[in-house]
PDB file of C-alpha atoms in Angstrom:
ATOM      1  CA  MET A 830     -10.781   4.324 -12.992  1.00 44.00           C
ATOM      2  CA  PRO A 831     -13.265   7.130 -13.754  1.00 42.00           C
ATOM      3  CA  GLU A 832     -13.692   9.811 -11.146  1.00 47.00           C
ATOM      4  CA  ALA A 833     -17.471   9.425 -11.445  1.00 51.00           C
ATOM      5  CA  ASN A 834     -17.073   6.404  -9.145  1.00 71.00           C
ATOM      6  CA  ILE A 835     -16.133   8.470  -6.096  1.00 86.00           C
ATOM      7  CA  ARG A 836     -18.260   8.078  -2.977  1.00 92.00           C
ATOM      8  CA  GLU A 837     -20.555  10.961  -2.053  1.00 94.00           C
ATOM      9  CA  LEU A 838     -19.405  12.489   1.215  1.00 96.00           C
ATOM     10  CA  THR A 839     -21.686  12.961   4.206  1.00 96.00           C
ATOM     11  CA  ALA A 840     -22.582  16.466   5.374  1.00 97.00           C
ATOM     12  CA  GLU A 841     -20.202  16.037   8.311  1.00 97.00           C
ATOM     13  CA  GLU A 842     -17.361  15.021   5.996  1.00 97.00           C
ATOM     14  CA  LYS A 843     -18.028  17.906   3.615  1.00 97.00           C
ATOM     15  CA  ALA A 844     -17.674  20.319   6.537  1.00 97.00           C
ATOM     16  CA  LYS A 845     -14.080  19.260   7.183  1.00 96.00           C
ATOM     17  CA  PRO A 846     -11.589  21.886   5.948  1.00 95.00           C
ATOM     18  CA  TYR A 847      -9.570  19.204   4.154  1.00 96.00           C
ATOM     19  CA  ALA A 848     -12.573  17.785   2.236  1.00 97.00           C
ATOM     20  CA  LYS A 849     -11.424  19.937  -0.692  1.00 97.00           C
ATOM     21  CA  TYR A 850      -8.637  17.425  -1.345  1.00 97.00           C
ATOM     22  CA  TYR A 851     -11.200  14.692  -1.911  1.00 97.00           C
ATOM     23  CA  TYR A 852     -12.811  16.590  -4.777  1.00 95.00           C
ATOM     24  CA  ARG A 853      -9.552  17.627  -6.390  1.00 94.00           C
ATOM     25  CA  PRO A 854      -8.975  15.991  -9.809  1.00 93.00           C
ATOM     26  CA  VAL A 855      -6.836  12.871  -9.543  1.00 94.00           C
ATOM     27  CA  ASP A 856      -3.322  13.383 -10.874  1.00 89.00           C
ATOM     28  CA  PRO A 857      -2.375  11.283 -13.923  1.00 92.00           C
ATOM     29  CA  PRO A 858       0.412   8.748 -13.332  1.00 95.00           C
ATOM     30  CA  ASP A 859       3.825   8.733 -14.955  1.00 93.00           C
ATOM     31  CA  PRO A 860       3.274   7.251 -18.462  1.00 96.00           C
ATOM     32  CA  GLU A 861       6.409   5.118 -18.083  1.00 96.00           C
ATOM     33  CA  LEU A 862       5.016   3.478 -14.961  1.00 98.00           C
ATOM     34  CA  LEU A 863       1.660   2.821 -16.620  1.00 97.00           C
ATOM     35  CA  GLU A 864       3.467   1.328 -19.608  1.00 98.00           C
ATOM     36  CA  ALA A 865       5.374  -1.007 -17.288  1.00 98.00           C
ATOM     37  CA  VAL A 866       2.169  -2.430 -15.774  1.00 98.00           C
ATOM     38  CA  ARG A 867       0.124  -2.845 -18.953  1.00 97.00           C
ATOM     39  CA  PRO A 868      -2.103  -5.955 -19.050  1.00 97.00           C
ATOM     40  CA  ASP A 869      -0.255  -7.343 -22.071  1.00 96.00           C
ATOM     41  CA  ARG A 870       3.246  -6.828 -20.672  1.00 95.00           C
ATOM     42  CA  PRO A 871       3.966  -9.111 -17.707  1.00 98.00           C
ATOM     43  CA  MET A 872       7.594  -9.082 -16.632  1.00 98.00           C
ATOM     44  CA  ASP A 873       9.881 -12.109 -16.781  1.00 98.00           C
ATOM     45  CA  PRO A 874       9.298 -14.088 -13.547  1.00 99.00           C
ATOM     46  CA  ALA A 875      13.024 -14.814 -13.445  1.00 98.00           C
ATOM     47  CA  GLN A 876      13.519 -11.114 -12.622  1.00 98.00           C
ATOM     48  CA  ALA A 877      11.175 -11.236  -9.622  1.00 99.00           C
ATOM     49  CA  ILE A 878      12.121 -11.909  -6.014  1.00 98.00           C
ATOM     50  CA  TYR A 879      10.357 -14.109  -3.474  1.00 98.00           C
ATOM     51  CA  PRO A 880       9.304 -12.942   0.003  1.00 98.00           C
ATOM     52  CA  GLU A 881      12.128 -15.019   1.489  1.00 98.00           C
ATOM     53  CA  GLU A 882      14.495 -12.676  -0.387  1.00 98.00           C
ATOM     54  CA  ILE A 883      13.066  -9.484   1.094  1.00 98.00           C
ATOM     55  CA  ASN A 884      16.478  -8.388   2.397  1.00 98.00           C
ATOM     56  CA  ARG A 885      17.611  -7.834  -1.176  1.00 98.00           C
ATOM     57  CA  LEU A 886      15.688  -4.569  -0.933  1.00 99.00           C
ATOM     58  CA  LEU A 887      18.347  -3.375   1.530  1.00 98.00           C
ATOM     59  CA  GLU A 888      21.063  -3.658  -1.108  1.00 98.00           C
ATOM     60  CA  PRO A 889      22.195  -0.424  -2.808  1.00 96.00           C
ATOM     61  CA  GLY A 890      21.049   0.332  -6.324  1.00 97.00           C
ATOM     62  CA  TYR A 891      18.123  -1.247  -8.099  1.00 98.00           C
ATOM     63  CA  MET A 892      16.854  -4.624  -9.215  1.00 98.00           C
ATOM     64  CA  GLU A 893      16.554  -5.668 -12.842  1.00 97.00           C
ATOM     65  CA  VAL A 894      12.877  -4.713 -12.794  1.00 98.00           C
ATOM     66  CA  GLU A 895      11.581  -2.062 -10.388  1.00 98.00           C
ATOM     67  CA  THR A 896       8.085  -1.715 -11.859  1.00 99.00           C
ATOM     68  CA  GLY A 897       6.133  -4.629 -13.274  1.00 99.00           C
ATOM     69  CA  TRP A 898       3.926  -7.620 -12.551  1.00 99.00           C
ATOM     70  CA  CYS A 899       3.802 -11.346 -13.252  1.00 99.00           C
ATOM     71  CA  ASN A 900       2.764 -14.748 -11.998  1.00 99.00           C
ATOM     72  CA  LEU A 901       5.568 -16.676 -10.344  1.00 98.00           C
ATOM     73  CA  PRO A 902       6.123 -20.308 -11.398  1.00 98.00           C
ATOM     74  CA  ASN A 903       4.225 -21.488  -8.298  1.00 98.00           C
ATOM     75  CA  GLY A 904       1.152 -19.469  -9.330  1.00 98.00           C
ATOM     76  CA  ALA A 905       1.606 -16.589  -6.873  1.00 98.00           C
ATOM     77  CA  GLY A 906       1.227 -13.011  -8.058  1.00 98.00           C
ATOM     78  CA  TYR A 907       4.235 -10.677  -7.910  1.00 99.00           C
ATOM     79  CA  ILE A 908       4.123  -6.890  -8.125  1.00 99.00           C
ATOM     80  CA  CYS A 909       6.872  -4.303  -7.946  1.00 99.00           C
ATOM     81  CA  VAL A 910       6.459  -0.538  -8.346  1.00 99.00           C
ATOM     82  CA  ASN A 911       8.941   2.292  -7.869  1.00 98.00           C
ATOM     83  CA  ASN A 912       7.073   5.562  -7.433  1.00 97.00           C
ATOM     84  CA  LYS A 913       9.328   8.605  -7.110  1.00 97.00           C
ATOM     85  CA  MET A 914       7.888  11.196  -4.720  1.00 98.00           C
ATOM     86  CA  PRO A 915       9.517  14.615  -5.101  1.00 97.00           C
ATOM     87  CA  GLY A 916       8.777  16.965  -2.221  1.00 98.00           C
ATOM     88  CA  VAL A 917       7.702  14.127   0.083  1.00 98.00           C
ATOM     89  CA  THR A 918       9.587  13.341   3.304  1.00 98.00           C
ATOM     90  CA  VAL A 919       9.662  10.304   5.576  1.00 98.00           C
ATOM     91  CA  ASP A 920       8.048  12.413   8.314  1.00 98.00           C
ATOM     92  CA  MET A 921       5.111  13.066   5.990  1.00 99.00           C
ATOM     93  CA  LEU A 922       4.720   9.364   5.226  1.00 99.00           C
ATOM     94  CA  ASP A 923       4.952   8.348   8.894  1.00 98.00           C
ATOM     95  CA  TRP A 924       2.201  10.858   9.626  1.00 98.00           C
ATOM     96  CA  TRP A 925       0.084   9.708   6.703  1.00 98.00           C
ATOM     97  CA  PHE A 926       0.154   6.035   7.652  1.00 98.00           C
ATOM     98  CA  ALA A 927      -1.125   7.005  11.101  1.00 98.00           C
ATOM     99  CA  TRP A 928      -3.598   9.768  10.157  1.00 98.00           C
ATOM    100  CA  HIS A 929      -5.325   8.089   7.209  1.00 98.00           C
ATOM    101  CA  SER A 930      -6.570   5.229   9.396  1.00 98.00           C
ATOM    102  CA  LEU A 931      -8.769   7.488  11.533  1.00 98.00           C
ATOM    103  CA  ALA A 932     -11.603   8.210   9.075  1.00 98.00           C
ATOM    104  CA  SER A 933     -12.956   7.125   5.705  1.00 98.00           C
ATOM    105  CA  LEU A 934     -12.563  10.680   4.409  1.00 98.00           C
ATOM    106  CA  HIS A 935      -8.855  10.591   5.260  1.00 98.00           C
ATOM    107  CA  TYR A 936      -8.510   7.293   3.427  1.00 98.00           C
ATOM    108  CA  GLY A 937     -10.585   8.544   0.500  1.00 98.00           C
ATOM    109  CA  ILE A 938      -8.378  11.605  -0.028  1.00 98.00           C
ATOM    110  CA  TRP A 939      -5.559   9.198  -0.839  1.00 98.00           C
ATOM    111  CA  TYR A 940      -7.290   7.967  -4.007  1.00 97.00           C
ATOM    112  CA  PRO A 941     -10.990   8.943  -4.267  1.00 97.00           C
ATOM    113  CA  PRO A 942     -11.927   6.676  -7.210  1.00 95.00           C
ATOM    114  CA  GLY A 943     -10.835   3.516  -5.400  1.00 95.00           C
ATOM    115  CA  HIS A 944     -10.759   4.145  -1.638  1.00 97.00           C
ATOM    116  CA  PHE A 945     -14.244   3.955  -0.145  1.00 96.00           C
ATOM    117  CA  ALA A 946     -14.048   3.213   3.594  1.00 97.00           C
ATOM    118  CA  ILE A 947     -11.713   2.354   6.457  1.00 98.00           C
ATOM    119  CA  SER A 948     -12.176   1.236  10.046  1.00 98.00           C
ATOM    120  CA  ILE A 949      -9.875   0.200  12.891  1.00 98.00           C
ATOM    121  CA  SER A 950     -10.465  -1.106  16.411  1.00 98.00           C
ATOM    122  CA  GLU A 951     -10.888   1.252  19.348  1.00 98.00           C
ATOM    123  CA  LYS A 952      -7.627  -0.107  20.754  1.00 97.00           C
ATOM    124  CA  SER A 953      -5.814   0.765  17.528  1.00 97.00           C
ATOM    125  CA  ARG A 954      -7.470   4.189  17.428  1.00 98.00           C
ATOM    126  CA  ALA A 955      -6.293   4.903  20.965  1.00 98.00           C
ATOM    127  CA  ARG A 956      -2.764   3.895  19.978  1.00 97.00           C
ATOM    128  CA  VAL A 957      -2.790   6.178  16.923  1.00 98.00           C
ATOM    129  CA  LEU A 958      -4.050   9.077  19.045  1.00 98.00           C
ATOM    130  CA  ASP A 959      -1.674   8.451  21.962  1.00 98.00           C
ATOM    131  CA  PRO A 960       1.020  11.189  21.871  1.00 96.00           C
ATOM    132  CA  ASN A 961       3.348   8.900  23.832  1.00 97.00           C
ATOM    133  CA  VAL A 962       3.493   6.340  21.012  1.00 97.00           C
ATOM    134  CA  PRO A 963       6.245   7.331  18.537  1.00 97.00           C
ATOM    135  CA  ILE A 964       4.857   8.227  15.129  1.00 97.00           C
ATOM    136  CA  LYS A 965       6.733   5.369  13.418  1.00 96.00           C
ATOM    137  CA  GLU A 966       5.226   2.823  15.808  1.00 97.00           C
ATOM    138  CA  LYS A 967       1.562   3.825  15.525  1.00 98.00           C
ATOM    139  CA  ILE A 968       1.125   1.458  12.589  1.00 98.00           C
ATOM    140  CA  TYR A 969       2.561  -1.662  14.271  1.00 97.00           C
ATOM    141  CA  GLY A 970      -0.001  -4.257  15.295  1.00 96.00           C
ATOM    142  CA  ARG A 971      -2.849  -2.355  13.641  1.00 98.00           C
ATOM    143  CA  THR A 972      -5.480  -4.038  11.497  1.00 98.00           C
ATOM    144  CA  ASP A 973      -7.121  -1.839   8.873  1.00 98.00           C
ATOM    145  CA  HIS A 974     -10.428  -2.972   7.381  1.00 96.00           C
ATOM    146  CA  VAL A 975     -10.740  -1.142   4.075  1.00 97.00           C
ATOM    147  CA  VAL A 976     -13.194  -1.188   1.215  1.00 96.00           C
ATOM    148  CA  GLU A 977     -11.113  -0.607  -1.872  1.00 95.00           C
ATOM    149  CA  ASP A 978     -11.211  -1.235  -5.605  1.00 93.00           C
ATOM    150  CA  VAL A 979      -7.757  -2.465  -6.566  1.00 91.00           C
ATOM    151  CA  GLY A 980      -8.666  -3.112 -10.179  1.00 84.00           C
ATOM    152  CA  THR A 981     -11.311  -5.838 -10.219  1.00 84.00           C
ATOM    153  CA  GLY A 982     -14.176  -4.222  -8.306  1.00 88.00           C
ATOM    154  CA  PRO A 983     -14.770  -3.243  -4.656  1.00 92.00           C
ATOM    155  CA  GLU A 984     -13.221  -5.613  -2.127  1.00 93.00           C
ATOM    156  CA  ASP A 985     -13.298  -6.082   1.631  1.00 94.00           C
ATOM    157  CA  ILE A 986      -9.643  -6.125   2.671  1.00 95.00           C
ATOM    158  CA  PHE A 987      -8.068  -6.673   6.064  1.00 96.00           C
ATOM    159  CA  ILE A 988      -4.492  -5.365   6.310  1.00 98.00           C
ATOM    160  CA  PHE A 989      -2.384  -6.488   9.272  1.00 98.00           C
ATOM    161  CA  PHE A 990       0.533  -4.070   9.691  1.00 98.00           C
ATOM    162  CA  CYS A 991       3.656  -5.320  11.431  1.00 97.00           C
ATOM    163  CA  HIS A 992       7.196  -4.348  12.420  1.00 98.00           C
ATOM    164  CA  PRO A 993       9.844  -4.694   9.671  1.00 98.00           C
ATOM    165  CA  ALA A 994      11.509  -7.502  11.651  1.00 97.00           C
ATOM    166  CA  GLU A 995       8.275  -9.501  11.368  1.00 97.00           C
ATOM    167  CA  LEU A 996       8.464  -9.100   7.592  1.00 97.00           C
ATOM    168  CA  GLY A 997      11.879 -10.742   7.713  1.00 97.00           C
ATOM    169  CA  PHE A 998      14.181  -7.731   7.495  1.00 98.00           C
ATOM    170  CA  ASP A 999      17.675  -7.989   8.956  1.00 97.00           C
ATOM    171  CA  MET A1000      17.512  -5.215  11.539  1.00 97.00           C
ATOM    172  CA  ASP A1001      21.317  -4.968  11.704  1.00 97.00           C
ATOM    173  CA  ARG A1002      21.177  -3.646   8.134  1.00 97.00           C
ATOM    174  CA  PHE A1003      17.947  -1.710   8.595  1.00 98.00           C
ATOM    175  CA  HIS A1004      19.241   1.861   8.613  1.00 96.00           C
ATOM    176  CA  PRO A1005      19.960   4.763   6.228  1.00 95.00           C
ATOM    177  CA  PRO A1006      21.045   4.898   3.478  1.00 95.00           C
ATOM    178  CA  ASN A1007      19.801   1.331   2.974  1.00 96.00           C
ATOM    179  CA  VAL A1008      16.267   2.223   4.040  1.00 98.00           C
ATOM    180  CA  ALA A1009      14.367   5.145   5.573  1.00 98.00           C
ATOM    181  CA  ALA A1010      11.069   3.434   6.456  1.00 98.00           C
ATOM    182  CA  VAL A1011       8.949   0.371   5.741  1.00 98.00           C
ATOM    183  CA  TYR A1012       5.158   0.115   5.907  1.00 98.00           C
ATOM    184  CA  GLY A1013       4.054  -3.450   5.445  1.00 98.00           C
ATOM    185  CA  GLY A1014       2.410  -6.609   6.628  1.00 98.00           C
ATOM    186  CA  TYR A1015      -0.043  -9.086   5.191  1.00 98.00           C
ATOM    187  CA  GLY A1016      -3.642  -8.990   4.077  1.00 97.00           C
ATOM    188  CA  LEU A1017      -6.773 -10.973   3.319  1.00 95.00           C
ATOM    189  CA  ASP A1018      -9.429  -9.914   0.838  1.00 94.00           C
ATOM    190  CA  MET A1019     -12.618 -10.985  -0.854  1.00 88.00           C
ATOM    191  CA  PRO A1020     -15.154  -9.202  -3.082  1.00 83.00           C
ATOM    192  CA  VAL A1021     -17.708  -6.971  -1.385  1.00 90.00           C
ATOM    193  CA  GLY A1022     -20.930  -8.921  -0.975  1.00 82.00           C
ATOM    194  CA  ALA A1023     -19.268 -12.338  -1.208  1.00 83.00           C
ATOM    195  CA  LYS A1024     -20.768 -15.235   0.730  1.00 81.00           C
ATOM    196  CA  PRO A1025     -19.464 -15.621   4.304  1.00 80.00           C
ATOM    197  CA  TRP A1026     -17.770 -18.909   3.421  1.00 72.00           C
ATOM    198  CA  THR A1027     -15.798 -17.352   0.556  1.00 79.00           C
ATOM    199  CA  ILE A1028     -12.075 -18.010   0.928  1.00 79.00           C
ATOM    200  CA  ARG A1029     -10.149 -14.797   1.509  1.00 86.00           C
ATOM    201  CA  ALA A1030      -7.170 -14.277  -0.793  1.00 92.00           C
ATOM    202  CA  PRO A1031      -3.883 -13.720   1.095  1.00 96.00           C
ATOM    203  CA  ALA A1032      -0.999 -11.410   0.215  1.00 98.00           C
ATOM    204  CA  ILE A1033       2.190 -10.020   1.725  1.00 99.00           C
ATOM    205  CA  MET A1034       2.741  -6.280   1.232  1.00 98.00           C
ATOM    206  CA  CYS A1035       5.898  -4.228   1.628  1.00 99.00           C
ATOM    207  CA  HIS A1036       6.310  -0.499   0.967  1.00 99.00           C
ATOM    208  CA  PHE A1037      10.054   0.138   1.186  1.00 99.00           C
ATOM    209  CA  ILE A1038      11.109   3.792   1.379  1.00 99.00           C
ATOM    210  CA  ARG A1039      14.488   5.277   0.488  1.00 98.00           C
ATOM    211  CA  GLU A1040      15.471   8.918   0.555  1.00 98.00           C
ATOM    212  CA  ILE A1041      16.609  10.389  -2.755  1.00 98.00           C
ATOM    213  CA  PRO A1042      17.615  13.944  -3.675  1.00 97.00           C
ATOM    214  CA  GLY A1043      14.540  16.153  -3.334  1.00 97.00           C
ATOM    215  CA  GLY A1044      12.235  13.499  -1.917  1.00 98.00           C
ATOM    216  CA  VAL A1045      11.775   9.764  -1.486  1.00 98.00           C
ATOM    217  CA  GLU A1046      11.233   6.700  -3.623  1.00 98.00           C
ATOM    218  CA  PHE A1047       8.417   4.334  -2.738  1.00 98.00           C
ATOM    219  CA  ARG A1048       9.472   0.796  -3.683  1.00 99.00           C
ATOM    220  CA  THR A1049       6.494  -1.519  -3.336  1.00 99.00           C
ATOM    221  CA  ARG A1050       6.397  -5.309  -3.402  1.00 99.00           C
ATOM    222  CA  PHE A1051       3.338  -7.568  -3.240  1.00 99.00           C
ATOM    223  CA  TRP A1052       3.328 -11.354  -3.106  1.00 99.00           C
ATOM    224  CA  MET A1053      -0.246 -12.502  -3.751  1.00 98.00           C
ATOM    225  CA  GLY A1054      -0.893 -16.016  -2.503  1.00 98.00           C
ATOM    226  CA  TYR A1055       1.449 -15.717   0.481  1.00 98.00           C
ATOM    227  CA  THR A1056       0.876 -14.859   4.120  1.00 97.00           C
ATOM    228  CA  LEU A1057       3.032 -14.466   7.232  1.00 97.00           C
ATOM    229  CA  ILE A1058       2.995 -17.077   9.998  1.00 96.00           C
ATOM    230  CA  ASP A1059       5.376 -16.745  12.955  1.00 93.00           C
ATOM    231  CA  LYS A1060       7.334 -14.070  11.070  1.00 91.00           C
ATOM    232  CA  LYS A1061       7.887 -16.384   8.090  1.00 96.00           C
ATOM    233  CA  PRO A1062       6.364 -16.155   4.595  1.00 98.00           C
ATOM    234  CA  VAL A1063       4.107 -19.114   3.845  1.00 98.00           C
ATOM    235  CA  PHE A1064       2.809 -20.021   0.387  1.00 98.00           C
ATOM    236  CA  MET A1065      -0.944 -20.614   0.657  1.00 97.00           C
ATOM    237  CA  LEU A1066      -2.203 -21.547  -2.820  1.00 96.00           C
ATOM    238  CA  PRO A1067      -3.442 -25.103  -3.389  1.00 94.00           C
ATOM    239  CA  TYR A1068      -1.499 -27.164  -5.912  1.00 93.00           C
ATOM    240  CA  GLY A1069      -2.225 -26.076  -9.471  1.00 93.00           C
ATOM    241  CA  VAL A1070      -4.009 -22.847  -8.487  1.00 95.00           C
ATOM    242  CA  LYS A1071      -2.798 -19.561  -9.946  1.00 96.00           C
ATOM    243  CA  VAL A1072      -3.677 -16.006  -8.935  1.00 97.00           C
ATOM    244  CA  PRO A1073      -5.683 -14.579 -11.873  1.00 95.00           C
ATOM    245  CA  GLU A1074      -3.552 -12.343 -14.079  1.00 97.00           C
ATOM    246  CA  ALA A1075      -6.260  -9.663 -14.045  1.00 96.00           C
ATOM    247  CA  ALA A1076      -6.004  -9.450 -10.251  1.00 95.00           C
ATOM    248  CA  VAL A1077      -2.209  -9.153 -10.312  1.00 97.00           C
ATOM    249  CA  GLN A1078      -2.126  -6.555 -13.080  1.00 98.00           C
ATOM    250  CA  GLY A1079      -5.055  -4.665 -11.577  1.00 96.00           C
ATOM    251  CA  LEU A1080      -3.314  -4.284  -8.228  1.00 96.00           C
ATOM    252  CA  ALA A1081      -0.093  -3.196  -9.944  1.00 98.00           C
ATOM    253  CA  GLU A1082      -1.888  -0.460 -11.884  1.00 97.00           C
ATOM    254  CA  HIS A1083      -3.887   0.595  -8.825  1.00 96.00           C
ATOM    255  CA  ASN A1084      -0.661   0.970  -6.872  1.00 97.00           C
ATOM    256  CA  VAL A1085       0.789   3.227  -9.556  1.00 98.00           C
ATOM    257  CA  ARG A1086      -2.335   5.396  -9.548  1.00 97.00           C
ATOM    258  CA  GLU A1087      -2.929   5.657  -5.790  1.00 97.00           C
ATOM    259  CA  TYR A1088       0.650   6.570  -4.919  1.00 97.00           C
ATOM    260  CA  THR A1089       0.869   9.074  -7.753  1.00 96.00           C
ATOM    261  CA  ASN A1090      -2.113  10.861  -6.251  1.00 97.00           C
ATOM    262  CA  LEU A1091      -0.722  10.610  -2.726  1.00 98.00           C
ATOM    263  CA  ARG A1092       2.625  12.106  -3.666  1.00 96.00           C
ATOM    264  CA  ASN A1093       0.861  15.146  -5.094  1.00 94.00           C
ATOM    265  CA  VAL A1094      -1.570  15.773  -2.233  1.00 97.00           C
ATOM    266  CA  LEU A1095       0.569  14.785   0.763  1.00 98.00           C
ATOM    267  CA  PRO A1096       2.968  17.756   1.062  1.00 98.00           C
ATOM    268  CA  GLU A1097       0.073  20.211   0.935  1.00 98.00           C
ATOM    269  CA  ILE A1098      -2.265  18.483   3.386  1.00 98.00           C
ATOM    270  CA  TYR A1099       0.605  17.715   5.777  1.00 98.00           C
ATOM    271  CA  THR A1100       1.590  21.378   5.812  1.00 98.00           C
ATOM    272  CA  GLU A1101      -2.011  22.563   6.209  1.00 97.00           C
ATOM    273  CA  LEU A1102      -2.672  20.246   9.162  1.00 97.00           C
ATOM    274  CA  GLY A1103       0.742  20.833  10.679  1.00 96.00           C
ATOM    275  CA  GLY A1104       1.528  17.140  10.903  1.00 95.00           C
ATOM    276  CA  ARG A1105      -0.949  16.833  13.761  1.00 94.00           C
ATOM    277  CA  ILE A1106      -2.981  13.764  14.701  1.00 93.00           C
ATOM    278  CA  PRO A1107      -5.941  13.822  14.497  1.00 80.00           C
TER     279      PRO A1107
END
């Protein structure tokens, strides 16, 4: 995605001391990761997992495919990405998933070519800003409304973040070294400017973090065409409908690019701001 697409900042945003990160050139992704999510190279669906199998992420080691994309036999889209993040800590990520929700500039710094705007409710904002709410819990129950280009043009996306137990994780096994953190939930999206009656596309999202020597690894899973109802994954596609391959591959590549940029900017901005919110 060309950097010429970045949103022009307002005068107020430009005055922020951290606005410099927004104008910094975007870091190129690992060529091996980009190769793994090429449009002409979908993975074998037999090597994917379903959202009902989410606890397999708690097992040691790695799955057959850690980075790739495909359509599942039922038509759903599946994405997996393993982004290594040297120099990044869980504390930094906990801070980021709270701090970035407070302003569109914060969100834009993450990936300027594709992150355009973010908003949250006043109740959620108060929770993020409340020093009595533990940093890991500031994300729970929050709904982020973002405008983002995930590969097929700008979209209006609502992301409903939830506790790992609501994603289906076995909390008896939810501890190091199995896992260090999870940021996830479910979402609904539709193209910017779509008619009000347009059906929003559902997806389940899970960012599963493990500590590794010198940093963390960011193991992402998306199941496009699924949502969560009463803490259970529910397949939502009508019979015979398939998530377009371009949408699945586009989100996979976007994920590679946005988290590459985050891993390179996060240690510096976290240090500069002292891990403070706001």
